[in-house]
Coordinates of C-alpha atoms in Angstrom, one line a residue:
M1 CA -11.4 -14.0 17.4
G2 CA -8.5 -11.4 17.3
D3 CA -8.8 -7.7 16.0
R4 CA -10.0 -8.7 12.5
Y5 CA -13.3 -7.0 11.4
C6 CA -15.2 -7.1 8.1
L7 CA -17.3 -4.3 6.7
G8 CA -20.4 -5.4 8.2
D9 CA -18.9 -4.8 11.8
T10 CA -19.6 -1.1 11.6
D11 CA -21.5 -1.1 14.8
E12 CA -18.3 -2.5 16.5
I13 CA -15.7 -0.3 15.0
G14 CA -17.8 2.7 14.3
T15 CA -18.7 4.1 10.9
D16 CA -16.4 7.2 11.5
R17 CA -13.4 4.8 12.3
L18 CA -14.2 2.8 9.3
L19 CA -14.3 5.8 7.1
E20 CA -10.7 6.8 8.4
I21 CA -9.4 3.5 7.6
V22 CA -10.6 3.5 4.0
Q23 CA -9.5 7.2 3.5
A24 CA -6.0 6.1 4.8
M25 CA -6.0 3.1 2.4
A26 CA -7.0 5.6 -0.4
R27 CA -4.4 7.8 0.5
R28 CA -1.7 5.1 0.5
H29 CA -2.9 3.8 -3.0
V30 CA -2.6 7.2 -4.4
E31 CA 0.8 7.6 -2.8
S32 CA 2.0 4.1 -4.3
Q33 CA 0.8 5.1 -7.6
Q34 CA 2.7 8.3 -7.5
A35 CA 5.9 6.8 -6.4
H36 CA 5.5 4.2 -9.3
Q37 CA 4.9 7.1 -11.8
R38 CA 8.1 8.8 -10.5
L39 CA 10.0 5.5 -10.9
I40 CA 8.9 5.1 -14.3
E41 CA 10.1 8.7 -15.2
H42 CA 13.4 7.8 -13.5
T43 CA 13.8 4.7 -15.5
N44 CA 12.8 6.6 -18.8
E45 CA 15.5 9.3 -18.0
T46 CA 18.1 6.7 -17.2
E47 CA 17.4 5.0 -20.3
K48 CA 17.8 8.1 -22.4
Y49 CA 21.3 8.7 -20.7
L50 CA 22.4 5.2 -21.3
D51 CA 21.2 5.5 -25.1
N52 CA 23.2 8.6 -25.3
A53 CA 26.3 7.3 -23.7
A54 CA 26.1 4.2 -25.9
E55 CA 25.9 6.5 -29.1
L56 CA 28.8 8.5 -27.9
L57 CA 31.0 5.3 -27.2
G58 CA 30.0 4.1 -30.7
E59 CA 31.3 7.4 -32.2
I60 CA 34.6 7.2 -30.1
V61 CA 35.0 3.4 -31.2
Q62 CA 34.9 4.6 -35.0
S63 CA 37.4 7.3 -34.4
G64 CA 41.0 5.9 -34.7
Q65 CA 43.0 8.0 -32.4
A66 CA 40.4 8.5 -29.9
Y67 CA 39.6 4.9 -29.8
R68 CA 43.2 4.1 -29.0
E69 CA 43.2 6.7 -26.3
C70 CA 39.9 5.4 -24.9
T71 CA 41.0 1.8 -24.8
D72 CA 44.2 2.4 -23.2
K73 CA 43.5 1.1 -19.5
G74 CA 46.7 3.0 -18.5
S75 CA 45.3 6.4 -19.3
A76 CA 42.8 8.3 -17.3
T77 CA 40.5 8.7 -20.3
G78 CA 40.7 4.7 -20.9
L79 CA 40.0 4.1 -17.3
R80 CA 36.9 6.5 -17.3
V81 CA 35.6 4.8 -20.5
A82 CA 36.1 1.3 -19.1
A83 CA 34.1 2.3 -16.0
V84 CA 31.2 3.7 -18.2
L85 CA 31.4 0.4 -20.4
G86 CA 31.1 -1.7 -17.2
Y87 CA 28.2 0.5 -15.9
V88 CA 26.3 0.3 -19.2
A89 CA 26.9 -3.4 -19.7
Q90 CA 24.9 -4.1 -16.7
F91 CA 21.8 -2.7 -18.2
Q92 CA 22.1 -4.3 -21.7
P93 CA 19.9 -7.4 -22.5
E94 CA 21.8 -10.6 -22.5
A95 CA 22.6 -12.0 -26.1
H96 CA 20.8 -15.1 -26.7
Q97 CA 22.8 -18.0 -28.0
P98 CA 21.4 -19.7 -31.2

């Protein structure tokens, strides 16, 4: 019935071939775990940058002149700040309505 075998079919597929299959599966599992770990590290690093950006933006908001300059959508600084705010906003959790 097709090309499906179970572990008891070692006589048909051969012990060496079965070992190759299991080793390949083990390698893929390790590679998958490593990729997952890299993704977690990247996510943590991204969160750190976002936290730093949010803190910096908070400081900007608290300083009067800098705040006016940064919120002026006609200035290059204001456009950059608006772009950063838009980018950061997509990672913020949505506020729950009471």
